[in-house]
Structure formats: structure tokens, C-alpha cells
Amino acid sequence: MNILKEAREAPRDIKLLWTSVFLRLFAYGLTNQVLTLFLHGIRMKEDRIGLFMSLTLIGDVLCSYVLTWYADAWGRRKVLIYGAIMMTMSGVVFAFNENFHILLFFAIFGVISPSSDEVGPFKSIEESMIAHLSPNHKRPEVYAMHALVGTMGSALGAITSGGFIDLLQYFGIAETNLQCYKYVFLLYAAFALVKVFIMIALSEKTELDGHFPEHLDEDTLGPAVANDELAPLMEEAHLHHPTPATAAGAEAANNATHGATDVADVTSEDSGLSVDPSTTSKRSALSPETIAILMKLLVIFMIDSFGAGFMTSGWVVFYYKKFFKISSFALGALFFTCQLVMASSTVVSSALARMFGPVRTTLLVQIPSGIFEILIPFCQHSLPLSIIMLNLHSSTTAMDVPPRQILLTNLITPKDLTRVMGIVNIGKTFARCVGPYFTGVLAKDGYLWFCFIISGSLVIVADLVLACSFLHVDAPILKQINSRAHT
């Protein structure tokens, strides 16, 4: 399989980034099983839990905005190391404190995920690193592996959490469920500490902000520059149909490409905190074309995330615990299975993206995913049927991750990619902030089940908007990602 071949041949930095996302999602999987139950255990009402989750996500938006916007200037590795250190601290604080405001502070700055999904600046920075380390024709497999190891980490974290709690109770190490949850947060801190050392091990190549991957040989780079094979679609459009504004930008880009001094300046700028203000100002400004595409992407991704926020995996844990009264290990096993199904589906998604294009692939998997989610609350009379619907939802919900990454990295120029990915992820998180609070209010009044319907419906709406906005780009993207697939 191509994905296994690319995994073996991937540069050391990409393998370290895969290890990083595995550990991070493993840690999120641990706490996802206990966060809602922990907050309920310290006598928070459902609406208060929803408020806590929403405020956590709002704070995460603000932190992520600053960190991702200036990551290239401050140093990507430094930002990732800071995030991993704060993850470690937050795990320790949650293990030894029950104060609402202190917990909220460290949930925001220490990156505690209200669900097993990504929060913080990590995702956008890591994906930008991978884009700069990988040529276009390898990205479907590289991003699929990135998604695969992440969902595998989340799956193993879920079942480890359930088994860990049962072992603590079996050996009498913890007498109450609340004590067990606190031990889980200590385990979270331990994995975050390992992540710190992985971030330190990343090389200088991850700091580069060039148009072409560092691991390509000189013979490949020459023709690529001449033929513009690796340029994003938007950049190709500028070269073939320049407007007065984009012509100036193209000339500047050409000068930068052929000027060794300019490249050295960029490298120096990205690898440290000392930055020339005028240069930073130029680099911080997004082009009008990028902004136009970004606005469309934000609408789509924010509608999707707004829906997802109504039923985060933390609330799904709470739903199954409340309605079906299943044990901690059974909960862990349930979410392990769901995440395992999700992980295996990401492998298929890269092949689908290469076959149908990123937009058609997203529609093919996400619309059924929304339908399966809507059907979950109609299965309250039968746990097996409910689990089947949940697993069908899980089997399709993550299959859009590689296609959407491919769409982003092929539409946006490399110089804007880190910031655009940061803005997109911040926008998604901001949209997701709203849902948890209203979920808490509905849960308090006995309507938690209705949130499945809201969530699934909004996912379908987002997919319809995606089709209207970007269906036409599938053909050129397919041509680009398949043009060098067999070389």
C-alpha cells in the first residue's frame, strides 16, 4: 500500500510529528473518558459543565490565535514545546485541585480537551510543517498516516483510561470514582512530558517556510521550479491569469525564489525570536486571494464545528453513562472500538481522495455520517442498536480529515499556509464553543438526546455549502496530486 511505503520513507521530522500527534491524542483520549464525569463528581451541574467546556474552548481560541499567527516568527518548535509543558502542568493541577476558576485557567492555557478532538495550536503548526516537508503527490498518504496515528492514539487512550480506572479500584489504590479520575489526569501529565522531549528533538528543517520540501533532491527541485508542479492551485492561477495586484506578488515571489539571500533571511527569521518588524508586517499580511478563499472555508468549517460542538465525545460519554449505566471499562472499550473504526477509515479516505478528489470524498462520507448521528437517539431502547449507529457514525466522521487537509494545502500558498491553517482551526474551535453550553442546558432539562439531531443536521448543511463553493476544484487538484504519484 502507498500509505505504508510513505510511512517507511518519510523523513525523521515527519515521523517525530506522527509520534507527537499519537501521544497527544492518546492523552486526550484518556481525559475524554473522565472530564465530564470528573466535573460532575466535584458537584458541577450539567449547565455549569457546559459553561466550563464553552469557556475552555473560547480561551483556547484566543491562545491559539496568538501562537499560530506568530509561530513562524517565534519558532514553531518553541511554540510546540511551550504547549507540551503547559499540558504537563494542567494534568498535575487537575489531579490536585477542584476550584472552578483554577481548573478553567489551566484547561485553557494547559490545553485540556473538552473532547478527544484537537485543541490548542498543535494541529495547525504540525500540519503546516508536514506540508513544507512533503511534496504534493505524497500528501494524501502522509496526511492519512497523520490522521491514522492520531485516531489510534485516541482509541488506545480511551480503553487505557477505562482499564486503568478498573485496576485502581480492583487493587484498592483509589476508593472513589473521583480519585480514579484524578489519577487519570496524572497519567495525562506523564504522556505530555514525553511529548516535550519529542518537540525538542525536531530539527531546524521544521522551521523553514519555503515552497518546496527539504527532502527533495536537486534534480527534482529544478524541474519543479521551472514547471511550477508543486505550486498550490491558487498560485498557479496567479501565474497564468495575473491581475495587477497578483502580478506584483508573483514578481516578488519569483525574486524570492531565485534570491539566495532572501531565502537565508526567511530561514533566520523563522528560527528565532528576533525578527525585523517591517519584515514581520509583510509576512503577516494575507493576500486578497488567500482571504477570499479563507472566508469560504471558514463558513464551511465553522458550520461543521458548530454542529460538532453540540455533541462532543465528552458529552457522548456522559450520555451512555447516564442512559445505559455502563461501567468505566465498558465505556473505554466502546470508544476504543469507535476510534479504531475511525482510524481504519482514514486509510481508505486517502485512496478515495486520490480517486474522486477532496470535495467529492468529503460529501461521500460526511452526509452518511450526519444521518447516522441523527439516528442514535432513536435507539435508546436498545444498547446494541445504539452502538451500531455510533460505530457507523465513527466509521465515516473522520474520513474527511485527509481530503480537507489536501484541499487546504493545495489551495493556499506556502507562505500563508501556517496562518491560514491557524485561522481555520481557531474558527472551528470558536464555532464549537457555542454548542457545549446549550448542550449542558438541554441535558439539565432531560433533552441531551436532541443534541445528536442538531449536530448531525448541521454537518449535512456544511457539506452542502462545501459542494456549492468548491466542487469545481476537484479536477485540477486530482491532476496535481496524481501527476507525480508514480515517479
C-alpha positions as CSV (number, residue, x, y, z in Angstrom):
1,M,0.0,0.0,0.0
2,N,1.2,3.5,-0.8
3,I,0.5,4.7,2.8
4,L,2.9,2.1,4.2
5,K,5.5,2.9,1.7
6,E,5.3,6.6,2.5
7,A,5.4,5.8,6.2
8,R,8.7,3.9,5.8
9,E,10.3,6.6,3.5
10,A,9.1,9.7,5.5
11,P,11.8,12.0,6.9
12,R,12.7,11.8,10.5
13,D,10.8,15.0,11.4
14,I,7.6,13.8,9.9
15,K,7.9,10.5,12.0
16,L,8.5,12.6,15.1
17,L,5.4,14.6,14.3
18,W,3.4,11.4,13.9
19,T,4.7,10.3,17.3
20,S,3.7,13.6,18.8
21,V,0.2,13.5,17.5
22,F,-0.2,9.9,18.7
23,L,0.9,10.8,22.3
24,R,-1.3,14.0,22.3
25,L,-4.4,12.2,21.1
26,F,-3.7,9.3,23.5
27,A,-3.6,11.8,26.3
28,Y,-6.8,13.5,25.1
29,G,-8.4,10.0,24.8
30,L,-7.5,9.4,28.5
31,T,-9.1,12.6,29.8
32,N,-12.1,12.4,27.4
33,Q,-13.4,9.4,29.3
34,V,-13.3,11.2,32.6
35,L,-13.5,15.0,32.1
36,T,-17.3,15.3,32.1
37,L,-17.6,12.7,34.9
38,F,-14.9,14.4,36.9
39,L,-16.6,17.8,36.7
40,H,-19.9,16.1,37.7
41,G,-18.1,14.4,40.5
42,I,-16.9,17.7,42.0
43,R,-20.6,18.6,42.2
44,M,-21.0,20.7,39.0
45,K,-24.4,20.8,37.4
46,E,-24.8,19.9,33.7
47,D,-25.3,23.5,32.7
48,R,-22.2,24.5,34.6
49,I,-20.2,21.7,32.9
50,G,-21.4,23.0,29.6
51,L,-20.3,26.5,30.5
52,F,-16.9,25.2,31.6
53,M,-16.4,23.5,28.2
54,S,-17.5,26.5,26.3
55,L,-15.2,28.9,28.2
56,T,-12.3,26.4,27.8
57,L,-12.8,26.5,24.0
58,I,-13.1,30.3,23.9
59,G,-9.9,30.7,25.8
60,D,-8.3,28.2,23.5
61,V,-9.3,30.3,20.5
62,L,-7.5,33.3,21.9
63,C,-4.4,31.5,22.9
64,S,-4.2,29.6,19.6
65,Y,-4.7,32.8,17.6
66,V,-1.6,34.4,19.0
67,L,0.5,31.2,19.0
68,T,-0.3,30.2,15.4
69,W,-0.1,33.7,13.9
70,Y,3.4,34.3,15.2
71,A,4.6,30.7,15.2
72,D,6.8,31.2,12.1
73,A,8.4,34.3,13.6
74,W,8.9,33.0,17.2
75,G,9.9,29.5,16.1
76,R,7.5,26.7,15.5
77,R,9.3,24.3,17.8
78,K,9.4,26.8,20.7
79,V,5.6,27.2,20.5
80,L,5.1,23.4,20.4
81,I,7.5,22.9,23.4
82,Y,5.6,25.6,25.3
83,G,2.3,23.8,24.6
84,A,3.6,20.5,25.8
85,I,5.0,21.9,29.0
86,M,1.6,23.5,29.7
87,M,-0.1,20.2,29.0
88,T,2.0,18.6,31.7
89,M,1.2,21.4,34.2
90,S,-2.5,21.2,33.6
91,G,-2.6,17.4,34.2
92,V,-1.0,17.9,37.6
93,V,-3.3,20.8,38.5
94,F,-6.5,18.8,37.6
95,A,-5.2,15.9,39.8
96,F,-4.8,18.1,42.9
97,N,-7.4,20.9,42.6
98,E,-11.2,21.2,42.4
99,N,-11.6,25.0,42.2
100,F,-13.7,26.0,39.1
101,H,-11.6,29.1,38.2
102,I,-8.2,27.4,38.7
103,L,-9.3,24.4,36.7
104,L,-10.6,26.7,33.9
105,F,-7.4,28.7,33.8
106,F,-5.3,25.5,33.3
107,A,-7.8,24.0,30.9
108,I,-7.3,27.0,28.7
109,F,-3.5,27.6,29.0
110,G,-2.7,24.0,29.7
111,V,-4.7,22.6,26.8
112,I,-7.2,20.2,28.3
113,S,-9.5,19.0,25.6
114,P,-13.3,19.1,26.3
115,S,-13.5,16.2,23.9
116,S,-10.9,13.8,22.4
117,D,-10.6,16.2,19.4
118,E,-7.7,18.6,18.8
119,V,-7.4,21.8,20.7
120,G,-4.5,24.3,21.1
121,P,-2.0,25.4,18.4
122,F,-0.5,22.0,17.8
123,K,-2.7,20.8,14.9
124,S,-2.2,23.8,12.6
125,I,1.5,24.1,13.2
126,E,2.2,20.4,12.8
127,E,0.1,20.2,9.6
128,S,2.0,23.2,8.2
129,M,5.3,21.6,9.0
130,I,4.2,18.4,7.2
131,A,3.1,20.4,4.2
132,H,6.5,22.0,3.9
133,L,8.3,18.7,4.3
134,S,6.1,16.8,1.8
135,P,5.6,17.2,-2.0
136,N,2.0,17.5,-3.2
137,H,1.9,14.0,-4.7
138,K,2.8,12.4,-1.4
139,R,0.4,14.4,0.8
140,P,-2.7,12.2,0.6
141,E,-0.7,9.3,2.2
142,V,1.3,11.4,4.6
143,Y,-1.8,13.2,5.9
144,A,-3.7,9.9,6.1
145,M,-1.0,8.4,8.2
146,H,-1.0,11.6,10.4
147,A,-4.8,11.1,10.9
148,L,-4.4,7.4,11.4
149,V,-1.8,7.6,14.2
150,G,-3.9,10.3,15.9
151,T,-7.1,8.4,15.9
152,M,-5.2,5.2,17.0
153,G,-3.8,7.2,19.9
154,S,-7.2,8.4,20.9
155,A,-8.6,4.9,20.7
156,L,-5.8,3.4,22.9
157,G,-6.2,6.3,25.3
158,A,-9.9,5.6,25.7
159,I,-9.5,1.9,26.5
160,T,-6.5,2.6,28.7
161,S,-8.5,5.1,30.7
162,G,-11.3,2.6,31.3
163,G,-8.9,-0.3,32.2
164,F,-6.8,2.0,34.4
165,I,-9.8,3.1,36.5
166,D,-10.9,-0.6,36.9
167,L,-7.4,-1.6,38.0
168,L,-7.2,1.3,40.5
169,Q,-10.5,0.2,42.1
170,Y,-9.6,-3.6,41.9
171,F,-6.3,-3.1,43.8
172,G,-7.8,-0.6,46.2
173,I,-5.5,2.3,45.2
174,A,-8.4,4.6,44.7
175,E,-11.6,4.3,46.8
176,T,-13.9,6.5,44.8
177,N,-14.5,7.3,41.2
178,L,-13.4,10.9,41.7
179,Q,-10.0,9.7,43.0
180,C,-9.6,7.4,39.9
181,Y,-10.3,10.4,37.6
182,K,-7.5,12.4,39.3
183,Y,-5.1,9.5,38.7
184,V,-6.0,9.6,35.1
185,F,-5.0,13.3,34.9
186,L,-1.6,12.4,36.4
187,L,-1.2,9.8,33.6
188,Y,-2.1,12.6,31.2
189,A,0.7,14.7,32.6
190,A,3.2,11.9,32.2
191,F,2.4,11.5,28.5
192,A,2.6,15.3,28.0
193,L,6.1,15.3,29.5
194,V,7.3,12.7,26.9
195,K,5.8,15.0,24.2
196,V,8.1,17.8,25.4
197,F,11.2,15.8,24.6
198,I,9.8,14.8,21.2
199,M,9.3,18.5,20.3
200,I,12.9,19.3,21.4
201,A,14.1,16.5,19.0
202,L,12.6,18.2,15.9
203,S,15.3,19.6,13.5
204,E,15.7,23.0,12.0
205,K,14.0,21.9,8.8
206,T,10.7,22.2,10.5
207,E,11.2,26.0,10.8
208,L,11.6,26.5,7.1
209,D,8.9,28.4,5.2
210,G,9.9,27.5,1.7
211,H,7.8,26.5,-1.3
212,F,9.5,23.1,-1.7
213,P,10.1,20.2,0.6
214,E,13.6,20.0,2.0
215,H,14.0,16.2,1.3
216,L,13.6,16.6,-2.5
217,D,16.8,16.2,-4.4
218,E,18.3,18.9,-6.6
219,D,17.3,17.1,-9.8
220,T,13.7,17.1,-8.7
221,L,13.7,20.7,-7.4
222,G,15.0,22.2,-10.7
223,P,12.2,21.0,-12.9
224,A,9.6,21.6,-10.2
225,V,10.6,25.3,-10.1
226,A,10.6,25.5,-13.8
227,N,7.2,23.8,-14.4
228,D,5.6,25.0,-11.2
229,E,4.5,21.4,-10.4
230,L,4.4,21.9,-6.7
231,A,2.8,25.3,-6.5
232,P,-0.7,25.5,-5.0
233,L,-3.6,25.9,-7.4
234,M,-4.2,29.4,-6.3
235,E,-0.6,30.3,-7.1
236,E,-0.9,28.6,-10.5
237,A,-3.9,30.8,-11.2
238,H,-1.9,33.9,-10.4
239,L,0.9,32.9,-12.8
240,H,-1.4,32.2,-15.7
241,H,-4.0,34.9,-15.1
242,P,-2.3,37.7,-13.2
243,T,-4.2,40.7,-12.1
244,P,-2.3,44.0,-11.4
245,A,-2.2,43.0,-7.7
246,T,-1.2,39.4,-8.2
247,A,1.4,40.2,-10.9
248,A,3.3,42.3,-8.4
249,G,3.0,39.4,-5.9
250,A,4.2,36.9,-8.5
251,E,7.2,39.1,-9.3
252,A,8.1,39.4,-5.6
253,A,7.7,35.6,-5.2
254,N,9.9,35.0,-8.2
255,N,12.6,37.2,-6.8
256,A,12.3,35.4,-3.5
257,T,12.6,32.0,-5.2
258,H,15.8,32.9,-7.1
259,G,17.4,35.0,-4.4
260,A,19.6,33.0,-2.0
261,T,19.9,36.0,0.3
262,D,16.1,36.2,0.7
263,V,15.8,32.5,1.5
264,A,18.5,32.9,4.1
265,D,16.7,35.8,5.6
266,V,13.4,33.8,5.9
267,T,15.2,30.9,7.5
268,S,16.9,33.1,10.0
269,E,13.6,34.9,10.7
270,D,11.7,31.6,11.3
271,S,14.3,30.1,13.6
272,G,14.4,32.7,16.4
273,L,12.5,35.3,18.3
274,S,14.5,38.3,17.0
275,V,12.6,39.5,13.9
276,D,12.7,42.7,11.9
277,P,9.3,44.4,12.4
278,S,8.9,45.5,8.8
279,T,9.6,42.0,7.5
280,T,7.1,40.5,10.1
281,S,4.5,43.0,9.0
282,K,4.8,41.9,5.3
283,R,4.8,38.3,6.2
284,S,1.7,38.7,8.5
285,A,-0.4,40.1,5.7
286,L,-2.5,37.6,3.8
287,S,-3.0,38.2,0.1
288,P,-6.5,39.2,-1.1
289,E,-6.8,35.9,-3.0
290,T,-6.0,33.9,0.1
291,I,-8.5,35.9,2.2
292,A,-11.3,35.3,-0.4
293,I,-10.7,31.5,-0.2
294,L,-10.3,31.6,3.5
295,M,-13.7,33.3,4.0
296,K,-15.4,30.5,2.1
297,L,-13.5,27.8,4.0
298,L,-14.3,29.4,7.4
299,V,-18.1,29.4,6.7
300,I,-18.0,25.7,5.8
301,F,-15.7,24.6,8.6
302,M,-17.4,26.7,11.2
303,I,-20.9,25.4,10.4
304,D,-19.5,21.8,10.7
305,S,-17.8,22.6,14.0
306,F,-20.8,24.4,15.3
307,G,-22.7,21.2,14.8
308,A,-20.0,19.0,16.3
309,G,-19.9,21.2,19.4
310,F,-23.4,20.2,20.4
311,M,-22.3,16.6,20.9
312,T,-18.6,16.4,21.7
313,S,-17.3,13.0,22.7
314,G,-17.2,14.1,26.3
315,W,-21.0,14.5,26.2
316,V,-21.3,11.2,24.3
317,V,-19.6,9.5,27.3
318,F,-22.0,11.2,29.7
319,Y,-25.0,10.1,27.5
320,Y,-24.0,6.4,27.5
321,K,-23.1,6.5,31.2
322,K,-26.5,8.2,32.1
323,F,-28.8,6.3,29.8
324,F,-27.3,2.8,29.8
325,K,-25.4,2.8,33.1
326,I,-22.3,1.0,31.6
327,S,-19.0,0.6,33.5
328,S,-15.8,2.6,33.1
329,F,-14.1,-0.2,31.2
330,A,-17.1,-0.8,29.0
331,L,-17.1,2.9,28.2
332,G,-13.4,2.7,27.3
333,A,-14.0,-0.4,25.2
334,L,-16.9,1.3,23.4
335,F,-14.8,4.4,22.5
336,F,-11.8,2.2,21.7
337,T,-13.9,0.4,19.1
338,C,-15.3,3.6,17.7
339,Q,-11.8,5.2,17.4
340,L,-10.4,2.0,15.9
341,V,-13.1,2.0,13.3
342,M,-12.4,5.7,12.8
343,A,-8.6,5.1,12.4
344,S,-9.0,2.4,9.8
345,S,-11.3,4.6,7.8
346,T,-8.7,7.3,7.4
347,V,-6.5,4.8,5.4
348,V,-9.4,4.4,2.9
349,S,-10.0,8.1,2.7
350,S,-6.6,8.9,1.1
351,A,-7.4,6.4,-1.7
352,L,-10.9,7.9,-2.1
353,A,-9.4,11.4,-2.2
354,R,-7.0,10.3,-4.9
355,M,-9.8,8.7,-6.9
356,F,-12.7,11.3,-6.5
357,G,-11.0,14.4,-5.3
358,P,-11.1,16.0,-1.8
359,V,-14.5,17.7,-2.1
360,R,-16.4,14.7,-3.6
361,T,-14.8,12.4,-1.0
362,T,-15.9,14.7,1.8
363,L,-19.5,14.7,0.6
364,L,-19.4,10.9,0.1
365,V,-18.5,10.2,3.7
366,Q,-19.9,13.1,5.7
367,I,-23.5,13.1,4.6
368,P,-24.0,9.5,5.7
369,S,-22.1,10.3,8.9
370,G,-24.6,13.1,9.7
371,I,-27.5,10.7,9.1
372,F,-26.1,8.0,11.4
373,E,-25.6,10.6,14.1
374,I,-29.2,11.8,13.8
375,L,-30.4,8.1,14.2
376,I,-28.5,7.5,17.5
377,P,-31.1,8.9,19.9
378,F,-33.9,6.9,18.3
379,C,-32.1,3.7,19.6
380,Q,-32.4,4.4,23.3
381,H,-34.5,1.2,23.7
382,S,-31.6,-0.9,22.5
383,L,-27.9,-0.6,23.5
384,P,-26.6,-2.9,20.7
385,L,-28.5,-0.9,18.1
386,S,-27.3,2.4,19.5
387,I,-23.7,1.1,19.5
388,I,-24.1,0.1,15.8
389,M,-25.3,3.6,14.9
390,L,-22.4,5.2,16.8
391,N,-19.9,3.0,15.1
392,L,-21.4,3.7,11.7
393,H,-21.1,7.4,12.5
394,S,-17.5,6.9,13.7
395,S,-16.6,4.9,10.5
396,T,-17.4,8.0,8.3
397,T,-16.9,11.0,10.5
398,A,-13.1,11.2,10.3
399,M,-12.8,10.1,6.6
400,D,-13.0,13.8,5.6
401,V,-9.8,14.7,7.5
402,P,-7.2,13.9,4.8
403,P,-9.4,15.3,2.0
404,R,-9.8,18.6,3.8
405,Q,-6.1,18.8,4.5
406,I,-5.4,18.2,0.9
407,L,-7.9,20.8,-0.1
408,L,-6.3,23.4,2.2
409,T,-2.7,22.7,1.2
410,N,-3.5,22.8,-2.5
411,L,-5.5,26.0,-2.4
412,I,-3.3,28.1,-0.2
413,T,0.2,29.3,-1.0
414,P,3.0,28.0,1.3
415,K,3.8,31.5,2.7
416,D,0.3,31.8,4.0
417,L,-0.3,28.2,5.0
418,T,0.6,28.3,8.7
419,R,-1.5,31.3,9.4
420,V,-4.5,30.1,7.3
421,M,-4.4,26.7,9.0
422,G,-4.3,28.5,12.3
423,I,-7.2,30.8,11.4
424,V,-9.2,27.8,10.2
425,N,-8.6,25.8,13.3
426,I,-9.3,28.8,15.5
427,G,-12.5,29.5,13.6
428,K,-13.6,25.8,14.0
429,T,-12.8,26.0,17.8
430,F,-14.7,29.3,18.1
431,A,-17.7,27.8,16.4
432,R,-17.5,24.8,18.7
433,C,-17.5,27.0,21.7
434,V,-21.3,27.7,21.5
435,G,-22.6,24.1,21.5
436,P,-21.4,22.7,24.8
437,Y,-23.1,25.4,26.9
438,F,-26.5,24.8,25.2
439,T,-25.9,21.0,25.4
440,G,-25.5,21.4,29.2
441,V,-28.7,23.4,29.4
442,L,-30.6,20.8,27.4
443,A,-29.0,18.0,29.4
444,K,-30.1,19.6,32.7
445,D,-33.7,19.6,31.3
446,G,-33.5,16.0,30.0
447,Y,-33.0,16.7,26.3
448,L,-29.4,15.6,25.8
449,W,-30.6,13.2,23.1
450,F,-31.8,16.1,21.0
451,C,-28.2,17.4,20.6
452,F,-27.4,14.4,18.3
453,I,-30.1,15.6,15.9
454,I,-28.8,19.2,15.9
455,S,-25.2,18.0,15.4
456,G,-25.9,15.7,12.5
457,S,-28.2,18.2,10.7
458,L,-25.5,21.0,10.8
459,V,-22.8,18.6,9.5
460,I,-25.0,17.9,6.4
461,V,-25.7,21.6,5.9
462,A,-21.9,22.3,6.0
463,D,-21.3,19.6,3.3
464,L,-23.9,21.2,1.0
465,V,-22.2,24.6,1.3
466,L,-18.9,22.9,0.6
467,A,-20.3,21.4,-2.6
468,C,-21.6,24.7,-3.8
469,S,-18.3,26.5,-3.1
470,F,-15.6,24.1,-4.1
471,L,-16.8,21.2,-6.2
472,H,-15.2,22.7,-9.3
473,V,-11.7,22.5,-7.8
474,D,-11.6,18.7,-7.6
475,A,-10.5,18.2,-11.2
476,P,-7.3,20.4,-11.0
477,I,-6.4,19.1,-7.5
478,L,-6.8,15.5,-8.8
479,K,-4.5,16.3,-11.7
480,Q,-1.9,17.8,-9.3
481,I,-1.8,15.1,-6.7
482,N,-1.8,12.3,-9.3
483,S,0.6,13.9,-11.7
484,R,3.8,12.6,-10.0
485,A,2.2,9.7,-8.0
486,H,4.2,7.0,-9.8
487,T,7.5,8.8,-10.1
